[in-house]
Amino acid sequence: AQSVTQPDIHITVSEGASLELRCNYSYGATPYLFWYVQSPGQGLQLLLKYFSGDTLVQGIKGFEAEFKRSQSSFNLRKPSVHWSDAAEYFCAASSGAGSYQLTFGKGTKLSVIP
Amino acid sequence: EPEVTQTPSHQVTQMGQEVILRCVPISNHLYFYWYRQILGQKVEFLVSFYNNEISEKSEIFDDQFSVERPDGSNFTLKIRSTKLEDSAMYFCASSEVQAKGFGSGTRLTVV
């Protein structure tokens, strides 16, 4: 079965520190991959996506993610976290090929210490 | 930047009542979706809609649920007879291809 796993439920980092949020997927073929962010009371905002090509993708708000086929991973990174980055982050995948449904991970809640 | 809008932001309904959640997708998008997020759980796909018909649906989307695009701008999710376990945040999304814009959600509370 297709699945997306985010191993970390909650991560706390200090402001200015680097961040890496983990995401692993289990799909028959390389899926389309996404990272979304959800602030409290808000909807899901797309940070970045990977369809094909360059395995390092740049997104909004200074985020980037690297697709690693050998590890079935698509980890989200940011070199220096800001207090406003505190939110919940969701990794998602779609098989493409005519399917438009997204499968989400359970999310990682990020807390930022001033 | 255009965005998906959802109304209401919070709706309380009695068990057994019908409820309609409303969404206005991004205007030039052709694919529409509903997802839900039960408190503390992951976001789950319910249904996708294209060309005035359902293109995919999950096992959650049973006969109690229906979707409609009643006019050129709205996309609705109807729950015919709500159950306590339907309490969740419901997100509407729209897309041209794969990258979807999501609304801010409607929190449905069934009492």
PDB file of C-alpha atoms in Angstrom:
ATOM      1  CA  ALA A   1       0.000   0.000   0.000  1.00  0.00           C
ATOM      2  CA  GLN A   2       1.144   3.507  -0.710  1.00  0.00           C
ATOM      3  CA  SER A   3       2.179   5.410   2.374  1.00  0.00           C
ATOM      4  CA  VAL A   4       4.042   8.458   3.591  1.00  0.00           C
ATOM      5  CA  THR A   5       5.852   8.380   6.907  1.00  0.00           C
ATOM      6  CA  GLN A   6       7.040  11.277   8.987  1.00  0.00           C
ATOM      7  CA  PRO A   7       8.971   9.683  11.857  1.00  0.00           C
ATOM      8  CA  ASP A   8       9.106  12.772  14.060  1.00  0.00           C
ATOM      9  CA  ILE A   9       5.862  13.875  15.674  1.00  0.00           C
ATOM     10  CA  HIS A  10       7.311  16.940  17.363  1.00  0.00           C
ATOM     11  CA  ILE A  11      10.612  18.769  16.921  1.00  0.00           C
ATOM     12  CA  THR A  12      11.873  21.739  18.896  1.00  0.00           C
ATOM     13  CA  VAL A  13      14.690  23.929  17.623  1.00  0.00           C
ATOM     14  CA  SER A  14      16.198  27.229  18.665  1.00  0.00           C
ATOM     15  CA  GLU A  15      15.705  30.252  16.487  1.00  0.00           C
ATOM     16  CA  GLY A  16      18.590  30.532  14.059  1.00  0.00           C
ATOM     17  CA  ALA A  17      19.378  26.842  14.175  1.00  0.00           C
ATOM     18  CA  SER A  18      19.150  24.606  11.153  1.00  0.00           C
ATOM     19  CA  LEU A  19      16.208  22.315  10.588  1.00  0.00           C
ATOM     20  CA  GLU A  20      15.616  19.004   8.889  1.00  0.00           C
ATOM     21  CA  LEU A  21      12.227  17.308   8.837  1.00  0.00           C
ATOM     22  CA  ARG A  22      12.183  13.733   7.674  1.00  0.00           C
ATOM     23  CA  CYS A  23       9.813  12.140   5.197  1.00  0.00           C
ATOM     24  CA  ASN A  24       9.869   8.636   3.741  1.00  0.00           C
ATOM     25  CA  TYR A  25       7.520   7.225   1.165  1.00  0.00           C
ATOM     26  CA  SER A  26       6.492   3.793   0.033  1.00  0.00           C
ATOM     27  CA  TYR A  27       5.250   3.745  -3.532  1.00  0.00           C
ATOM     28  CA  GLY A  28       5.618   1.386  -6.461  1.00  0.00           C
ATOM     29  CA  ALA A  29       7.272   4.047  -8.562  1.00  0.00           C
ATOM     30  CA  THR A  30       8.708   7.444  -7.789  1.00  0.00           C
ATOM     31  CA  PRO A  31       5.759   9.560  -6.721  1.00  0.00           C
ATOM     32  CA  TYR A  32       5.212  13.250  -6.975  1.00  0.00           C
ATOM     33  CA  LEU A  33       6.252  14.696  -3.617  1.00  0.00           C
ATOM     34  CA  PHE A  34       5.110  17.750  -1.706  1.00  0.00           C
ATOM     35  CA  TRP A  35       5.653  19.579   1.535  1.00  0.00           C
ATOM     36  CA  TYR A  36       2.841  21.622   3.051  1.00  0.00           C
ATOM     37  CA  VAL A  37       2.795  23.832   6.129  1.00  0.00           C
ATOM     38  CA  GLN A  38      -0.200  24.443   8.365  1.00  0.00           C
ATOM     39  CA  SER A  39      -0.224  27.267  10.879  1.00  0.00           C
ATOM     40  CA  PRO A  40      -2.820  27.096  13.667  1.00  0.00           C
ATOM     41  CA  GLY A  41      -6.286  27.825  12.319  1.00  0.00           C
ATOM     42  CA  GLN A  42      -4.979  28.068   8.772  1.00  0.00           C
ATOM     43  CA  GLY A  43      -5.177  25.916   5.688  1.00  0.00           C
ATOM     44  CA  LEU A  44      -2.402  23.959   4.034  1.00  0.00           C
ATOM     45  CA  GLN A  45       0.147  26.067   2.227  1.00  0.00           C
ATOM     46  CA  LEU A  46       2.368  24.468  -0.396  1.00  0.00           C
ATOM     47  CA  LEU A  47       6.062  24.955   0.405  1.00  0.00           C
ATOM     48  CA  LEU A  48       7.564  23.042  -2.499  1.00  0.00           C
ATOM     49  CA  LYS A  49       7.066  20.091  -4.812  1.00  0.00           C
ATOM     50  CA  TYR A  50       9.108  17.539  -6.708  1.00  0.00           C
ATOM     51  CA  PHE A  51       7.966  15.958  -9.940  1.00  0.00           C
ATOM     52  CA  SER A  52      11.208  15.092 -11.711  1.00  0.00           C
ATOM     53  CA  GLY A  53      14.618  16.509 -12.617  1.00  0.00           C
ATOM     54  CA  ASP A  54      16.913  18.207 -10.134  1.00  0.00           C
ATOM     55  CA  THR A  55      16.647  16.331  -6.852  1.00  0.00           C
ATOM     56  CA  LEU A  56      17.197  19.460  -4.764  1.00  0.00           C
ATOM     57  CA  VAL A  57      14.139  21.677  -4.936  1.00  0.00           C
ATOM     58  CA  GLN A  58      13.773  25.165  -3.606  1.00  0.00           C
ATOM     59  CA  GLY A  59      10.561  26.380  -2.076  1.00  0.00           C
ATOM     60  CA  ILE A  60       9.093  29.405  -0.435  1.00  0.00           C
ATOM     61  CA  LYS A  61      10.169  30.900   2.891  1.00  0.00           C
ATOM     62  CA  GLY A  62      13.739  29.670   2.463  1.00  0.00           C
ATOM     63  CA  PHE A  63      12.880  25.969   2.557  1.00  0.00           C
ATOM     64  CA  GLU A  64      14.411  23.312   0.367  1.00  0.00           C
ATOM     65  CA  ALA A  65      13.992  19.568   0.064  1.00  0.00           C
ATOM     66  CA  GLU A  66      16.129  16.823  -1.364  1.00  0.00           C
ATOM     67  CA  PHE A  67      14.749  13.764  -3.087  1.00  0.00           C
ATOM     68  CA  LYS A  68      16.828  10.638  -2.502  1.00  0.00           C
ATOM     69  CA  ARG A  69      15.566   7.684  -4.457  1.00  0.00           C
ATOM     70  CA  SER A  70      17.907   5.202  -2.756  1.00  0.00           C
ATOM     71  CA  GLN A  71      16.489   6.126   0.635  1.00  0.00           C
ATOM     72  CA  SER A  72      12.896   6.738  -0.502  1.00  0.00           C
ATOM     73  CA  SER A  73      13.158  10.051   1.279  1.00  0.00           C
ATOM     74  CA  PHE A  74      12.205  13.660   0.682  1.00  0.00           C
ATOM     75  CA  ASN A  75      13.511  15.583   3.681  1.00  0.00           C
ATOM     76  CA  LEU A  76      12.725  19.238   4.220  1.00  0.00           C
ATOM     77  CA  ARG A  77      15.499  21.588   5.319  1.00  0.00           C
ATOM     78  CA  LYS A  78      16.037  25.154   6.298  1.00  0.00           C
ATOM     79  CA  PRO A  79      19.454  26.571   7.240  1.00  0.00           C
ATOM     80  CA  SER A  80      18.198  29.070   9.812  1.00  0.00           C
ATOM     81  CA  VAL A  81      14.804  28.798  11.460  1.00  0.00           C
ATOM     82  CA  HIS A  82      12.716  31.847  12.338  1.00  0.00           C
ATOM     83  CA  TRP A  83      10.136  31.966  15.135  1.00  0.00           C
ATOM     84  CA  SER A  84       7.430  32.374  12.486  1.00  0.00           C
ATOM     85  CA  ASP A  85       8.274  28.915  11.130  1.00  0.00           C
ATOM     86  CA  ALA A  86       6.570  27.304  14.124  1.00  0.00           C
ATOM     87  CA  ALA A  87       3.763  25.271  12.572  1.00  0.00           C
ATOM     88  CA  GLU A  88       2.868  21.766  11.530  1.00  0.00           C
ATOM     89  CA  TYR A  89       4.544  20.379   8.434  1.00  0.00           C
ATOM     90  CA  PHE A  90       3.073  17.706   6.227  1.00  0.00           C
ATOM     91  CA  CYS A  91       4.793  15.615   3.621  1.00  0.00           C
ATOM     92  CA  ALA A  92       2.522  14.297   0.890  1.00  0.00           C
ATOM     93  CA  ALA A  93       2.779  12.172  -2.209  1.00  0.00           C
ATOM     94  CA  SER A  94       0.810  11.389  -5.282  1.00  0.00           C
ATOM     95  CA  SER A  95       1.361   8.580  -7.719  1.00  0.00           C
ATOM     96  CA  GLY A  96       0.695  10.905 -10.637  1.00  0.00           C
ATOM     97  CA  ALA A  97      -0.170   8.836 -13.695  1.00  0.00           C
ATOM     98  CA  GLY A  98      -3.785   9.960 -13.656  1.00  0.00           C
ATOM     99  CA  SER A  99      -4.247   9.876  -9.890  1.00  0.00           C
ATOM    100  CA  TYR A 100      -4.737  13.216  -8.268  1.00  0.00           C
ATOM    101  CA  GLN A 101      -5.202  12.133  -4.689  1.00  0.00           C
ATOM    102  CA  LEU A 102      -2.569  13.067  -2.172  1.00  0.00           C
ATOM    103  CA  THR A 103      -1.477  10.729   0.585  1.00  0.00           C
ATOM    104  CA  PHE A 104      -0.314  12.656   3.616  1.00  0.00           C
ATOM    105  CA  GLY A 105       2.072  11.843   6.409  1.00  0.00           C
ATOM    106  CA  LYS A 106       0.896  12.380   9.971  1.00  0.00           C
ATOM    107  CA  GLY A 107       2.744  15.650  10.221  1.00  0.00           C
ATOM    108  CA  THR A 108       5.597  17.029  12.275  1.00  0.00           C
ATOM    109  CA  LYS A 109       4.901  19.824  14.684  1.00  0.00           C
ATOM    110  CA  LEU A 110       7.735  22.330  14.820  1.00  0.00           C
ATOM    111  CA  SER A 111       8.275  24.469  17.897  1.00  0.00           C
ATOM    112  CA  VAL A 112      10.829  27.276  17.835  1.00  0.00           C
ATOM    113  CA  ILE A 113      12.538  28.498  20.987  1.00  0.00           C
ATOM    114  CA  PRO A 114      13.370  32.230  20.896  1.00  0.00           C
TER     115      PRO A 114
ATOM    116  CA  GLU B   1      -2.416  35.542  -5.177  1.00  0.00           C
ATOM    117  CA  PRO B   2      -5.681  33.655  -5.807  1.00  0.00           C
ATOM    118  CA  GLU B   3      -6.731  31.241  -3.114  1.00  0.00           C
ATOM    119  CA  VAL B   4      -9.363  28.677  -2.293  1.00  0.00           C
ATOM    120  CA  THR B   5     -11.996  30.004   0.079  1.00  0.00           C
ATOM    121  CA  GLN B   6     -14.232  27.963   2.348  1.00  0.00           C
ATOM    122  CA  THR B   7     -17.337  28.842   4.288  1.00  0.00           C
ATOM    123  CA  PRO B   8     -18.188  28.635   7.087  1.00  0.00           C
ATOM    124  CA  SER B   9     -14.973  28.416   9.058  1.00  0.00           C
ATOM    125  CA  HIS B  10     -16.763  26.530  11.833  1.00  0.00           C
ATOM    126  CA  GLN B  11     -20.102  24.747  11.757  1.00  0.00           C
ATOM    127  CA  VAL B  12     -21.859  22.971  14.585  1.00  0.00           C
ATOM    128  CA  THR B  13     -24.602  20.533  13.696  1.00  0.00           C
ATOM    129  CA  GLN B  14     -26.716  17.971  15.499  1.00  0.00           C
ATOM    130  CA  MET B  15     -26.177  14.304  14.845  1.00  0.00           C
ATOM    131  CA  GLY B  16     -28.417  13.112  12.046  1.00  0.00           C
ATOM    132  CA  GLN B  17     -28.678  16.491  10.383  1.00  0.00           C
ATOM    133  CA  GLU B  18     -27.573  17.244   6.855  1.00  0.00           C
ATOM    134  CA  VAL B  19     -24.703  19.657   6.413  1.00  0.00           C
ATOM    135  CA  ILE B  20     -23.284  21.366   3.340  1.00  0.00           C
ATOM    136  CA  LEU B  21     -19.745  22.665   3.304  1.00  0.00           C
ATOM    137  CA  ARG B  22     -18.975  25.246   0.683  1.00  0.00           C
ATOM    138  CA  CYS B  23     -15.850  26.021  -1.262  1.00  0.00           C
ATOM    139  CA  VAL B  24     -14.895  28.479  -3.967  1.00  0.00           C
ATOM    140  CA  PRO B  25     -11.932  27.017  -5.873  1.00  0.00           C
ATOM    141  CA  ILE B  26      -9.312  29.061  -7.676  1.00  0.00           C
ATOM    142  CA  SER B  27     -11.036  30.344 -10.779  1.00  0.00           C
ATOM    143  CA  ASN B  28      -9.038  28.738 -13.591  1.00  0.00           C
ATOM    144  CA  HIS B  29      -8.601  25.370 -11.890  1.00  0.00           C
ATOM    145  CA  LEU B  30     -10.333  22.301 -13.268  1.00  0.00           C
ATOM    146  CA  TYR B  31      -9.760  19.687 -10.564  1.00  0.00           C
ATOM    147  CA  PHE B  32     -11.438  19.901  -7.178  1.00  0.00           C
ATOM    148  CA  TYR B  33     -10.949  17.897  -4.008  1.00  0.00           C
ATOM    149  CA  TRP B  34     -12.145  17.388  -0.486  1.00  0.00           C
ATOM    150  CA  TYR B  35      -9.886  16.190   2.301  1.00  0.00           C
ATOM    151  CA  ARG B  36     -10.565  15.849   5.986  1.00  0.00           C
ATOM    152  CA  GLN B  37      -8.439  15.882   9.109  1.00  0.00           C
ATOM    153  CA  ILE B  38      -9.813  14.339  12.268  1.00  0.00           C
ATOM    154  CA  LEU B  39      -8.261  16.008  15.307  1.00  0.00           C
ATOM    155  CA  GLY B  40      -4.811  14.614  15.959  1.00  0.00           C
ATOM    156  CA  GLN B  41      -4.805  12.449  12.847  1.00  0.00           C
ATOM    157  CA  LYS B  42      -3.433  12.789   9.349  1.00  0.00           C
ATOM    158  CA  VAL B  43      -5.094  14.577   6.475  1.00  0.00           C
ATOM    159  CA  GLU B  44      -7.146  12.054   4.471  1.00  0.00           C
ATOM    160  CA  PHE B  45      -8.318  12.195   0.899  1.00  0.00           C
ATOM    161  CA  LEU B  46     -12.078  12.011   0.386  1.00  0.00           C
ATOM    162  CA  VAL B  47     -12.840  12.717  -3.262  1.00  0.00           C
ATOM    163  CA  SER B  48     -11.635  14.357  -6.446  1.00  0.00           C
ATOM    164  CA  PHE B  49     -13.907  15.908  -9.043  1.00  0.00           C
ATOM    165  CA  TYR B  50     -13.260  16.784 -12.653  1.00  0.00           C
ATOM    166  CA  ASN B  51     -15.481  17.622 -15.583  1.00  0.00           C
ATOM    167  CA  ASN B  52     -18.594  17.500 -13.424  1.00  0.00           C
ATOM    168  CA  GLU B  53     -18.047  14.015 -12.130  1.00  0.00           C
ATOM    169  CA  ILE B  54     -16.157  12.195  -9.416  1.00  0.00           C
ATOM    170  CA  SER B  55     -12.809  10.964 -10.703  1.00  0.00           C
ATOM    171  CA  GLU B  56     -11.550   9.286  -7.539  1.00  0.00           C
ATOM    172  CA  LYS B  57     -12.925   8.635  -4.098  1.00  0.00           C
ATOM    173  CA  SER B  58     -11.653   6.955  -0.968  1.00  0.00           C
ATOM    174  CA  GLU B  59     -13.396   4.326   1.122  1.00  0.00           C
ATOM    175  CA  ILE B  60     -14.306   7.084   3.562  1.00  0.00           C
ATOM    176  CA  PHE B  61     -16.499   8.685   0.905  1.00  0.00           C
ATOM    177  CA  ASP B  62     -19.556   6.448   1.314  1.00  0.00           C
ATOM    178  CA  ASP B  63     -23.191   7.022   0.393  1.00  0.00           C
ATOM    179  CA  GLN B  64     -23.540   9.597   3.150  1.00  0.00           C
ATOM    180  CA  PHE B  65     -21.311  11.954   1.192  1.00  0.00           C
ATOM    181  CA  SER B  66     -21.909  13.741  -2.070  1.00  0.00           C
ATOM    182  CA  VAL B  67     -20.241  16.538  -3.990  1.00  0.00           C
ATOM    183  CA  GLU B  68     -21.613  19.025  -6.406  1.00  0.00           C
ATOM    184  CA  ARG B  69     -20.565  21.956  -8.498  1.00  0.00           C
ATOM    185  CA  PRO B  70     -23.900  23.775  -8.589  1.00  0.00           C
ATOM    186  CA  ASP B  71     -22.644  26.719 -10.601  1.00  0.00           C
ATOM    187  CA  GLY B  72     -19.452  27.977 -12.195  1.00  0.00           C
ATOM    188  CA  SER B  73     -17.779  28.977  -8.967  1.00  0.00           C
ATOM    189  CA  ASN B  74     -18.863  26.835  -6.011  1.00  0.00           C
ATOM    190  CA  PHE B  75     -17.926  23.285  -5.041  1.00  0.00           C
ATOM    191  CA  THR B  76     -19.854  21.718  -2.188  1.00  0.00           C
ATOM    192  CA  LEU B  77     -19.576  18.686   0.064  1.00  0.00           C
ATOM    193  CA  LYS B  78     -22.823  17.375   1.515  1.00  0.00           C
ATOM    194  CA  ILE B  79     -23.013  14.985   4.422  1.00  0.00           C
ATOM    195  CA  ARG B  80     -26.515  13.560   4.423  1.00  0.00           C
ATOM    196  CA  SER B  81     -26.916  12.423   8.015  1.00  0.00           C
ATOM    197  CA  THR B  82     -24.024  13.450  10.184  1.00  0.00           C
ATOM    198  CA  LYS B  83     -22.471  11.125  12.735  1.00  0.00           C
ATOM    199  CA  LEU B  84     -20.288  12.018  15.693  1.00  0.00           C
ATOM    200  CA  GLU B  85     -17.267  10.605  13.872  1.00  0.00           C
ATOM    201  CA  ASP B  86     -17.761  13.088  11.037  1.00  0.00           C
ATOM    202  CA  SER B  87     -16.412  15.804  13.342  1.00  0.00           C
ATOM    203  CA  ALA B  88     -13.245  16.954  11.635  1.00  0.00           C
ATOM    204  CA  MET B  89     -11.606  19.749   9.719  1.00  0.00           C
ATOM    205  CA  TYR B  90     -12.631  19.581   6.077  1.00  0.00           C
ATOM    206  CA  PHE B  91     -10.321  21.060   3.467  1.00  0.00           C
ATOM    207  CA  CYS B  92     -11.221  21.906  -0.070  1.00  0.00           C
ATOM    208  CA  ALA B  93      -8.501  22.051  -2.706  1.00  0.00           C
ATOM    209  CA  SER B  94      -8.267  22.817  -6.379  1.00  0.00           C
ATOM    210  CA  SER B  95      -5.577  22.356  -8.981  1.00  0.00           C
ATOM    211  CA  GLU B  96      -4.654  22.564 -12.622  1.00  0.00           C
ATOM    212  CA  VAL B  97      -2.468  19.495 -12.485  1.00  0.00           C
ATOM    213  CA  GLN B  98      -0.775  18.142  -9.381  1.00  0.00           C
ATOM    214  CA  ALA B  99       0.116  21.034  -7.101  1.00  0.00           C
ATOM    215  CA  LYS B 100      -2.962  21.913  -5.153  1.00  0.00           C
ATOM    216  CA  GLY B 101      -4.064  25.044  -3.395  1.00  0.00           C
ATOM    217  CA  PHE B 102      -5.937  24.322  -0.197  1.00  0.00           C
ATOM    218  CA  GLY B 103      -8.579  26.361   1.562  1.00  0.00           C
ATOM    219  CA  SER B 104      -8.278  27.222   5.226  1.00  0.00           C
ATOM    220  CA  GLY B 105     -10.822  24.581   6.102  1.00  0.00           C
ATOM    221  CA  THR B 106     -14.198  24.226   7.759  1.00  0.00           C
ATOM    222  CA  ARG B 107     -14.223  22.782  11.227  1.00  0.00           C
ATOM    223  CA  LEU B 108     -17.316  20.605  11.536  1.00  0.00           C
ATOM    224  CA  THR B 109     -18.470  19.718  15.017  1.00  0.00           C
ATOM    225  CA  VAL B 110     -21.253  17.180  15.340  1.00  0.00           C
ATOM    226  CA  VAL B 111     -23.000  17.178  18.702  1.00  0.00           C
TER     227      VAL B 111
END
